[in-house]
Every structure is written in C-alpha cells, then in structure tokens.
PDB file of C-alpha atoms in Angstrom:
ATOM      1  CA  MET A 320     -17.379   3.982  -1.470  1.00 41.00           C
ATOM      2  CA  MET A 321     -20.144   5.857   0.360  1.00 39.00           C
ATOM      3  CA  LYS A 322     -20.932   8.062  -2.639  1.00 42.00           C
ATOM      4  CA  LYS A 323     -21.636   4.970  -4.775  1.00 70.00           C
ATOM      5  CA  VAL A 324     -24.594   3.953  -2.583  1.00 81.00           C
ATOM      6  CA  PRO A 325     -26.912   6.846  -1.649  1.00 76.00           C
ATOM      7  CA  SER A 326     -28.217   7.123   1.918  1.00 79.00           C
ATOM      8  CA  SER A 327     -30.956   9.271   3.444  1.00 82.00           C
ATOM      9  CA  ILE A 328     -28.759   9.668   6.547  1.00 81.00           C
ATOM     10  CA  LYS A 329     -26.408  12.663   6.563  1.00 82.00           C
ATOM     11  CA  ASP A 330     -24.153  11.656   9.479  1.00 81.00           C
ATOM     12  CA  GLU A 331     -21.122  10.060   7.785  1.00 86.00           C
ATOM     13  CA  ARG A 332     -19.914   8.392  10.985  1.00 87.00           C
ATOM     14  CA  LEU A 333     -23.292   6.752  11.484  1.00 87.00           C
ATOM     15  CA  ILE A 334     -23.334   5.624   7.845  1.00 87.00           C
ATOM     16  CA  VAL A 335     -19.933   3.968   8.300  1.00 85.00           C
ATOM     17  CA  LYS A 336     -21.017   2.297  11.566  1.00 90.00           C
ATOM     18  CA  ARG A 337     -24.318   0.968  10.212  1.00 89.00           C
ATOM     19  CA  ARG A 338     -22.828  -0.225   6.948  1.00 89.00           C
ATOM     20  CA  ASP A 339     -20.045  -2.035   8.815  1.00 91.00           C
ATOM     21  CA  GLN A 340     -22.749  -3.853  10.792  1.00 92.00           C
ATOM     22  CA  MET A 341     -24.587  -4.573   7.551  1.00 92.00           C
ATOM     23  CA  ILE A 342     -21.483  -5.972   5.833  1.00 91.00           C
ATOM     24  CA  LYS A 343     -20.682  -8.344   8.727  1.00 91.00           C
ATOM     25  CA  GLY A 344     -24.255  -9.611   8.864  1.00 92.00           C
ATOM     26  CA  ALA A 345     -24.495  -9.996   5.092  1.00 92.00           C
ATOM     27  CA  VAL A 346     -21.208 -11.930   4.763  1.00 90.00           C
ATOM     28  CA  ALA A 347     -22.424 -14.559   7.252  1.00 90.00           C
ATOM     29  CA  LEU A 348     -25.776 -14.889   5.462  1.00 93.00           C
ATOM     30  CA  PHE A 349     -24.367 -14.935   1.929  1.00 91.00           C
ATOM     31  CA  LYS A 350     -21.887 -17.642   2.975  1.00 88.00           C
ATOM     32  CA  GLN A 351     -24.676 -19.747   4.456  1.00 89.00           C
ATOM     33  CA  LYS A 352     -27.506 -19.163   1.965  1.00 91.00           C
ATOM     34  CA  GLY A 353     -26.104 -17.297  -1.024  1.00 91.00           C
ATOM     35  CA  PHE A 354     -27.029 -13.795  -2.175  1.00 92.00           C
ATOM     36  CA  HIS A 355     -30.249 -14.647  -4.008  1.00 92.00           C
ATOM     37  CA  LYS A 356     -31.788 -16.718  -1.195  1.00 94.00           C
ATOM     38  CA  THR A 357     -31.020 -14.077   1.449  1.00 95.00           C
ATOM     39  CA  THR A 358     -33.717 -11.484   2.081  1.00 95.00           C
ATOM     40  CA  THR A 359     -33.189  -7.862   3.080  1.00 94.00           C
ATOM     41  CA  ARG A 360     -35.193  -8.574   6.233  1.00 95.00           C
ATOM     42  CA  GLU A 361     -32.685 -11.269   7.188  1.00 96.00           C
ATOM     43  CA  ILE A 362     -29.811  -8.875   6.496  1.00 95.00           C
ATOM     44  CA  ALA A 363     -31.432  -6.249   8.721  1.00 94.00           C
ATOM     45  CA  LYS A 364     -31.915  -8.764  11.549  1.00 95.00           C
ATOM     46  CA  ALA A 365     -28.320 -10.052  11.264  1.00 94.00           C
ATOM     47  CA  SER A 366     -27.133  -6.424  11.301  1.00 92.00           C
ATOM     48  CA  GLY A 367     -29.008  -5.673  14.512  1.00 93.00           C
ATOM     49  CA  PHE A 368     -31.608  -3.216  13.250  1.00 90.00           C
ATOM     50  CA  SER A 369     -35.043  -3.038  11.597  1.00 92.00           C
ATOM     51  CA  ILE A 370     -35.833  -3.352   7.909  1.00 93.00           C
ATOM     52  CA  GLY A 371     -36.883   0.295   7.948  1.00 93.00           C
ATOM     53  CA  THR A 372     -33.504   1.343   9.302  1.00 91.00           C
ATOM     54  CA  LEU A 373     -31.771  -0.810   6.692  1.00 91.00           C
ATOM     55  CA  TYR A 374     -33.455   1.110   3.871  1.00 91.00           C
ATOM     56  CA  GLU A 375     -32.193   4.396   5.282  1.00 89.00           C
ATOM     57  CA  TYR A 376     -28.667   3.272   4.305  1.00 89.00           C
ATOM     58  CA  ILE A 377     -29.258   1.373   1.049  1.00 89.00           C
ATOM     59  CA  ARG A 378     -31.793   1.265  -1.794  1.00 91.00           C
ATOM     60  CA  THR A 379     -31.649  -2.402  -2.871  1.00 91.00           C
ATOM     61  CA  LYS A 380     -30.222  -5.748  -1.809  1.00 91.00           C
ATOM     62  CA  GLU A 381     -27.616  -5.369  -4.563  1.00 91.00           C
ATOM     63  CA  ASP A 382     -26.365  -2.269  -2.731  1.00 92.00           C
ATOM     64  CA  VAL A 383     -25.492  -4.523   0.217  1.00 91.00           C
ATOM     65  CA  LEU A 384     -23.565  -6.900  -2.042  1.00 91.00           C
ATOM     66  CA  PHE A 385     -21.726  -3.966  -3.580  1.00 91.00           C
ATOM     67  CA  LEU A 386     -20.773  -2.690  -0.121  1.00 91.00           C
ATOM     68  CA  VAL A 387     -19.530  -6.161   0.830  1.00 89.00           C
ATOM     69  CA  CYS A 388     -17.360  -6.502  -2.296  1.00 88.00           C
ATOM     70  CA  ASP A 389     -16.051  -2.953  -2.037  1.00 88.00           C
ATOM     71  CA  PHE A 390     -15.199  -3.401   1.652  1.00 87.00           C
ATOM     72  CA  ILE A 391     -13.284  -6.613   0.946  1.00 85.00           C
ATOM     73  CA  TYR A 392     -11.217  -5.079  -1.855  1.00 85.00           C
ATOM     74  CA  GLU A 393     -10.500  -1.988   0.248  1.00 86.00           C
ATOM     75  CA  ARG A 394      -9.335  -4.085   3.195  1.00 86.00           C
ATOM     76  CA  VAL A 395      -7.121  -6.316   1.052  1.00 85.00           C
ATOM     77  CA  ARG A 396      -5.640  -3.303  -0.748  1.00 86.00           C
ATOM     78  CA  ASP A 397      -4.963  -1.471   2.513  1.00 88.00           C
ATOM     79  CA  GLY A 398      -3.325  -4.581   3.962  1.00 86.00           C
ATOM     80  CA  MET A 399      -1.148  -5.011   0.886  1.00 85.00           C
ATOM     81  CA  GLU A 400      -0.139  -1.348   0.864  1.00 87.00           C
ATOM     82  CA  GLN A 401       0.889  -1.542   4.514  1.00 87.00           C
ATOM     83  CA  ALA A 402       2.898  -4.742   4.058  1.00 82.00           C
ATOM     84  CA  ILE A 403       4.411  -4.276   0.595  1.00 83.00           C
ATOM     85  CA  ASP A 404       7.035  -1.769  -0.488  1.00 83.00           C
ATOM     86  CA  THR A 405       6.823  -1.620  -4.281  1.00 82.00           C
ATOM     87  CA  ASN A 406      10.177   0.215  -4.421  1.00 84.00           C
ATOM     88  CA  GLU A 407      12.156  -2.392  -2.510  1.00 85.00           C
ATOM     89  CA  LYS A 408      14.555  -4.550  -4.539  1.00 85.00           C
ATOM     90  CA  GLY A 409      15.538  -8.215  -4.328  1.00 86.00           C
ATOM     91  CA  MET A 410      13.811 -11.560  -3.783  1.00 88.00           C
ATOM     92  CA  PRO A 411      13.240 -11.041  -0.015  1.00 90.00           C
ATOM     93  CA  SER A 412      10.821  -8.292  -1.044  1.00 90.00           C
ATOM     94  CA  LEU A 413       8.802 -10.718  -3.184  1.00 91.00           C
ATOM     95  CA  LYS A 414       8.889 -13.315  -0.406  1.00 92.00           C
ATOM     96  CA  ASN A 415       7.495 -10.771   2.042  1.00 92.00           C
ATOM     97  CA  ALA A 416       4.798  -9.703  -0.436  1.00 92.00           C
ATOM     98  CA  ILE A 417       3.643 -13.303  -0.939  1.00 94.00           C
ATOM     99  CA  GLN A 418       3.627 -14.061   2.796  1.00 94.00           C
ATOM    100  CA  SER A 419       1.700 -10.866   3.566  1.00 92.00           C
ATOM    101  CA  TYR A 420      -0.858 -11.473   0.827  1.00 93.00           C
ATOM    102  CA  PHE A 421      -1.428 -15.115   1.792  1.00 95.00           C
ATOM    103  CA  GLN A 422      -1.890 -14.044   5.433  1.00 94.00           C
ATOM    104  CA  LEU A 423      -4.532 -11.535   4.322  1.00 91.00           C
ATOM    105  CA  MET A 424      -6.338 -14.271   2.410  1.00 92.00           C
ATOM    106  CA  ASP A 425      -6.262 -16.452   5.527  1.00 94.00           C
ATOM    107  CA  ASP A 426      -7.646 -13.621   7.668  1.00 92.00           C
ATOM    108  CA  MET A 427     -10.465 -12.959   5.176  1.00 89.00           C
ATOM    109  CA  GLN A 428     -11.346 -16.451   3.972  1.00 88.00           C
ATOM    110  CA  ASP A 429     -15.120 -16.141   4.367  1.00 87.00           C
ATOM    111  CA  GLU A 430     -15.278 -12.678   2.805  1.00 87.00           C
ATOM    112  CA  VAL A 431     -13.199 -13.635  -0.225  1.00 85.00           C
ATOM    113  CA  VAL A 432     -15.189 -16.807  -0.890  1.00 86.00           C
ATOM    114  CA  VAL A 433     -18.483 -14.882  -0.664  1.00 87.00           C
ATOM    115  CA  MET A 434     -17.223 -12.168  -2.969  1.00 82.00           C
ATOM    116  CA  TYR A 435     -16.129 -14.536  -5.722  1.00 83.00           C
ATOM    117  CA  GLN A 436     -19.316 -16.563  -5.459  1.00 86.00           C
ATOM    118  CA  GLU A 437     -21.575 -13.527  -5.663  1.00 88.00           C
ATOM    119  CA  VAL A 438     -19.789 -10.765  -7.629  1.00 87.00           C
ATOM    120  CA  LYS A 439     -21.575 -11.997 -10.771  1.00 89.00           C
ATOM    121  CA  SER A 440     -24.833 -10.814  -9.193  1.00 89.00           C
ATOM    122  CA  LEU A 441     -23.713  -7.171  -9.332  1.00 89.00           C
ATOM    123  CA  SER A 442     -24.653  -4.883 -12.193  1.00 89.00           C
ATOM    124  CA  LYS A 443     -22.110  -4.532 -14.999  1.00 90.00           C
ATOM    125  CA  ASP A 444     -21.034  -1.082 -13.753  1.00 90.00           C
ATOM    126  CA  ALA A 445     -20.572  -2.344 -10.201  1.00 87.00           C
ATOM    127  CA  GLN A 446     -18.622  -5.380 -11.437  1.00 88.00           C
ATOM    128  CA  ASP A 447     -16.325  -3.128 -13.451  1.00 90.00           C
ATOM    129  CA  TYR A 448     -15.799  -0.894 -10.409  1.00 88.00           C
ATOM    130  CA  VAL A 449     -14.752  -3.679  -8.013  1.00 83.00           C
ATOM    131  CA  LEU A 450     -12.722  -5.587 -10.602  1.00 85.00           C
ATOM    132  CA  LYS A 451     -10.752  -2.439 -11.364  1.00 89.00           C
ATOM    133  CA  LYS A 452      -9.635  -2.557  -7.736  1.00 87.00           C
ATOM    134  CA  GLU A 453      -8.403  -6.104  -8.288  1.00 88.00           C
ATOM    135  CA  MET A 454      -6.396  -4.905 -11.276  1.00 91.00           C
ATOM    136  CA  ASN A 455      -4.776  -2.241  -9.086  1.00 90.00           C
ATOM    137  CA  MET A 456      -3.711  -4.906  -6.572  1.00 89.00           C
ATOM    138  CA  LEU A 457      -2.346  -7.093  -9.352  1.00 93.00           C
ATOM    139  CA  GLN A 458      -0.288  -4.156 -10.595  1.00 93.00           C
ATOM    140  CA  MET A 459       1.177  -3.793  -7.116  1.00 91.00           C
ATOM    141  CA  LEU A 460       2.326  -7.418  -7.234  1.00 92.00           C
ATOM    142  CA  GLU A 461       3.645  -6.967 -10.767  1.00 94.00           C
ATOM    143  CA  GLN A 462       5.804  -4.058  -9.596  1.00 93.00           C
ATOM    144  CA  VAL A 463       7.232  -6.132  -6.740  1.00 93.00           C
ATOM    145  CA  ILE A 464       7.986  -9.015  -9.112  1.00 93.00           C
ATOM    146  CA  GLU A 465       9.694  -6.731 -11.628  1.00 92.00           C
ATOM    147  CA  ASN A 466      11.825  -5.143  -8.893  1.00 91.00           C
ATOM    148  CA  SER A 467      12.695  -8.473  -7.292  1.00 89.00           C
ATOM    149  CA  LEU A 468      13.873 -10.588 -10.201  1.00 87.00           C
ATOM    150  CA  PRO A 469      17.628 -10.595 -10.881  1.00 84.00           C
ATOM    151  CA  THR A 470      17.032 -10.783 -14.641  1.00 85.00           C
ATOM    152  CA  SER A 471      14.531  -8.976 -16.872  1.00 87.00           C
ATOM    153  CA  MET A 472      11.319 -10.701 -17.924  1.00 90.00           C
ATOM    154  CA  SER A 473       8.563  -9.857 -20.406  1.00 93.00           C
ATOM    155  CA  LYS A 474       5.561  -7.873 -19.208  1.00 93.00           C
ATOM    156  CA  GLU A 475       3.274 -10.766 -20.137  1.00 95.00           C
ATOM    157  CA  ASP A 476       5.251 -13.234 -18.004  1.00 94.00           C
ATOM    158  CA  ILE A 477       5.276 -10.850 -15.041  1.00 95.00           C
ATOM    159  CA  GLN A 478       1.510 -10.425 -15.345  1.00 95.00           C
ATOM    160  CA  LEU A 479       1.040 -14.204 -15.434  1.00 96.00           C
ATOM    161  CA  ILE A 480       3.212 -14.712 -12.343  1.00 95.00           C
ATOM    162  CA  ALA A 481       1.257 -12.011 -10.492  1.00 95.00           C
ATOM    163  CA  ASN A 482      -2.040 -13.705 -11.420  1.00 96.00           C
ATOM    164  CA  ASN A 483      -0.684 -17.077 -10.267  1.00 95.00           C
ATOM    165  CA  ILE A 484       0.271 -15.639  -6.868  1.00 95.00           C
ATOM    166  CA  PHE A 485      -3.109 -13.909  -6.598  1.00 93.00           C
ATOM    167  CA  VAL A 486      -5.040 -17.115  -7.269  1.00 94.00           C
ATOM    168  CA  GLN A 487      -2.806 -19.227  -5.015  1.00 95.00           C
ATOM    169  CA  GLY A 488      -3.625 -16.928  -2.116  1.00 94.00           C
ATOM    170  CA  GLN A 489      -7.352 -17.197  -2.815  1.00 92.00           C
ATOM    171  CA  MET A 490      -7.090 -20.970  -3.251  1.00 94.00           C
ATOM    172  CA  TRP A 491      -6.168 -21.249   0.428  1.00 93.00           C
ATOM    173  CA  GLY A 492      -9.761 -20.211   1.155  1.00 88.00           C
ATOM    174  CA  PHE A 493     -11.532 -21.883  -1.779  1.00 89.00           C
ATOM    175  CA  ARG A 494      -9.881 -25.255  -1.124  1.00 92.00           C
ATOM    176  CA  ARG A 495      -9.530 -24.973   2.641  1.00 88.00           C
ATOM    177  CA  TRP A 496     -11.669 -28.079   3.217  1.00 89.00           C
ATOM    178  CA  MET A 497      -8.757 -30.087   1.790  1.00 93.00           C
ATOM    179  CA  LEU A 498      -5.645 -27.913   1.998  1.00 95.00           C
ATOM    180  CA  GLN A 499      -5.980 -27.090   5.680  1.00 91.00           C
ATOM    181  CA  LYS A 500      -6.081 -30.766   6.568  1.00 94.00           C
ATOM    182  CA  GLN A 501      -2.652 -31.160   4.979  1.00 94.00           C
ATOM    183  CA  PHE A 502      -0.839 -27.863   5.540  1.00 96.00           C
ATOM    184  CA  THR A 503      -0.555 -25.001   7.964  1.00 96.00           C
ATOM    185  CA  LEU A 504      -0.660 -21.580   6.319  1.00 96.00           C
ATOM    186  CA  GLU A 505       3.120 -21.307   6.786  1.00 97.00           C
ATOM    187  CA  GLU A 506       3.706 -24.701   5.142  1.00 97.00           C
ATOM    188  CA  TYR A 507       1.369 -23.875   2.260  1.00 97.00           C
ATOM    189  CA  THR A 508       3.065 -20.510   1.700  1.00 97.00           C
ATOM    190  CA  GLU A 509       6.533 -22.056   1.832  1.00 96.00           C
ATOM    191  CA  ARG A 510       5.666 -24.768  -0.706  1.00 96.00           C
ATOM    192  CA  GLN A 511       4.059 -22.323  -3.132  1.00 96.00           C
ATOM    193  CA  MET A 512       7.107 -20.057  -2.917  1.00 95.00           C
ATOM    194  CA  HIS A 513       9.399 -23.054  -3.413  1.00 94.00           C
ATOM    195  CA  PHE A 514       7.688 -23.981  -6.690  1.00 94.00           C
ATOM    196  CA  LEU A 515       7.563 -20.374  -7.855  1.00 93.00           C
ATOM    197  CA  PHE A 516      11.224 -19.647  -7.166  1.00 91.00           C
ATOM    198  CA  GLU A 517      12.325 -23.010  -8.542  1.00 91.00           C
ATOM    199  CA  GLY A 518      10.459 -22.244 -11.779  1.00 88.00           C
ATOM    200  CA  LEU A 519      12.106 -18.822 -11.936  1.00 86.00           C
ATOM    201  CA  GLN A 520      15.486 -20.416 -11.134  1.00 81.00           C
ATOM    202  CA  VAL A 521      16.156 -17.975  -8.312  1.00 73.00           C
ATOM    203  CA  THR A 522      16.575 -18.292  -4.556  1.00 66.00           C
ATOM    204  CA  LYS A 523      14.611 -16.436  -1.875  1.00 58.00           C
ATOM    205  CA  GLU A 524      17.785 -14.595  -0.927  1.00 57.00           C
ATOM    206  CA  ALA A 525      18.737 -13.449  -4.443  1.00 52.00           C
TER     207      ALA A 525
END
C-alpha cells in the first residue's frame, strides 16, 4: 500500500502512524461532506497536524481517498482470512463465514459506506487496484461455498451466491437507517442465512 502513494518521509513507522490518523480523519469528513466538498486543509485538521505535514505523506487529495479505500479492503480481507477456513467442509463452515463477514460489515459500517460512495472518484488505475482486492475476497467466499455444499453447483451459480452474500453484508450498513430499527445484527444474519439455505435446499448442519 505504502509504495502506491509516495512520501517524502523515510521512516516507515511514522508513515504508517500518520496515514492511520489521516484515514480516520478523512472517513469522518467524507461521510459528513463527501470527498469533493472536503478540503485537504480539513483533512489535515481532522488528522491532528498541519497542511504542510499532510503533504509530506501524500501528493493529492485523491491519494487520501486511495489510502482510505485500500485500508478498508485490507482490514476486511484480514478479518475474513482470520475467521474463514477455505479448506473446511460442510455447511457450518459457510454459516461461520457469513456470520464473520456480516460482523465485519457491522464493525466497519461508516468506512464501507464512504468507500462505495467515493470509489468512483479514484483514477481508473486506482479503481482497478482496489476492486481487484474485492474480487479476491469474493473468491474466498466462492471457495467456502463450493466446499460447503453437499451437491455440486455450476461456477456461475457459486459466483452469484457469493455476490449475494457480499452485498447482503454491505446492505446492513447501506440500509441501516431502516434495517437496524427492525433487526439486531444476529437476527438479520439469521434471516439472510435462512433464505439462502432454504433456496439451496440445505440445512445449516448439512
């Protein structure tokens, strides 16, 4: 990640620290005002340092957005890798993968909403870079689905199921103004799994 955005600072630990501050400040501002209406001066202030210091770690405001998107994908991927065993067999494995992923989406609601609202503002190369990370996470889910189902299914159907699960997790954040008045995260997860497994004609214990 750090090599994608040049910095005039050589201390890698300081780069990580300052960019973490920058990401947290930027997420709050982008959520409130959007990427285009947020200034680099506001990002610097929210990050706790001067505009001059900010430009020691980035070149442009788009660099900040790239760092935000990259950080979010890295955190989600790391969380999924820790929680999901792609070699495990049986439906309990898929149940655990869905629960873990939905919990991650709950933990990162603001970040995920900001990313999907603003990723279109990245350059084409930067968009391709972060979206490739999403494809890698989808492939992780696809592997779990393939290992979990008691009967074989076409690659296209597995890909569609993985995309459905992916979007359902994100929907918890996108539609939280309504969904969280009606369901707890556990209830929402349980109902989504119920419909998925009913459609697949399998049980959670299969």
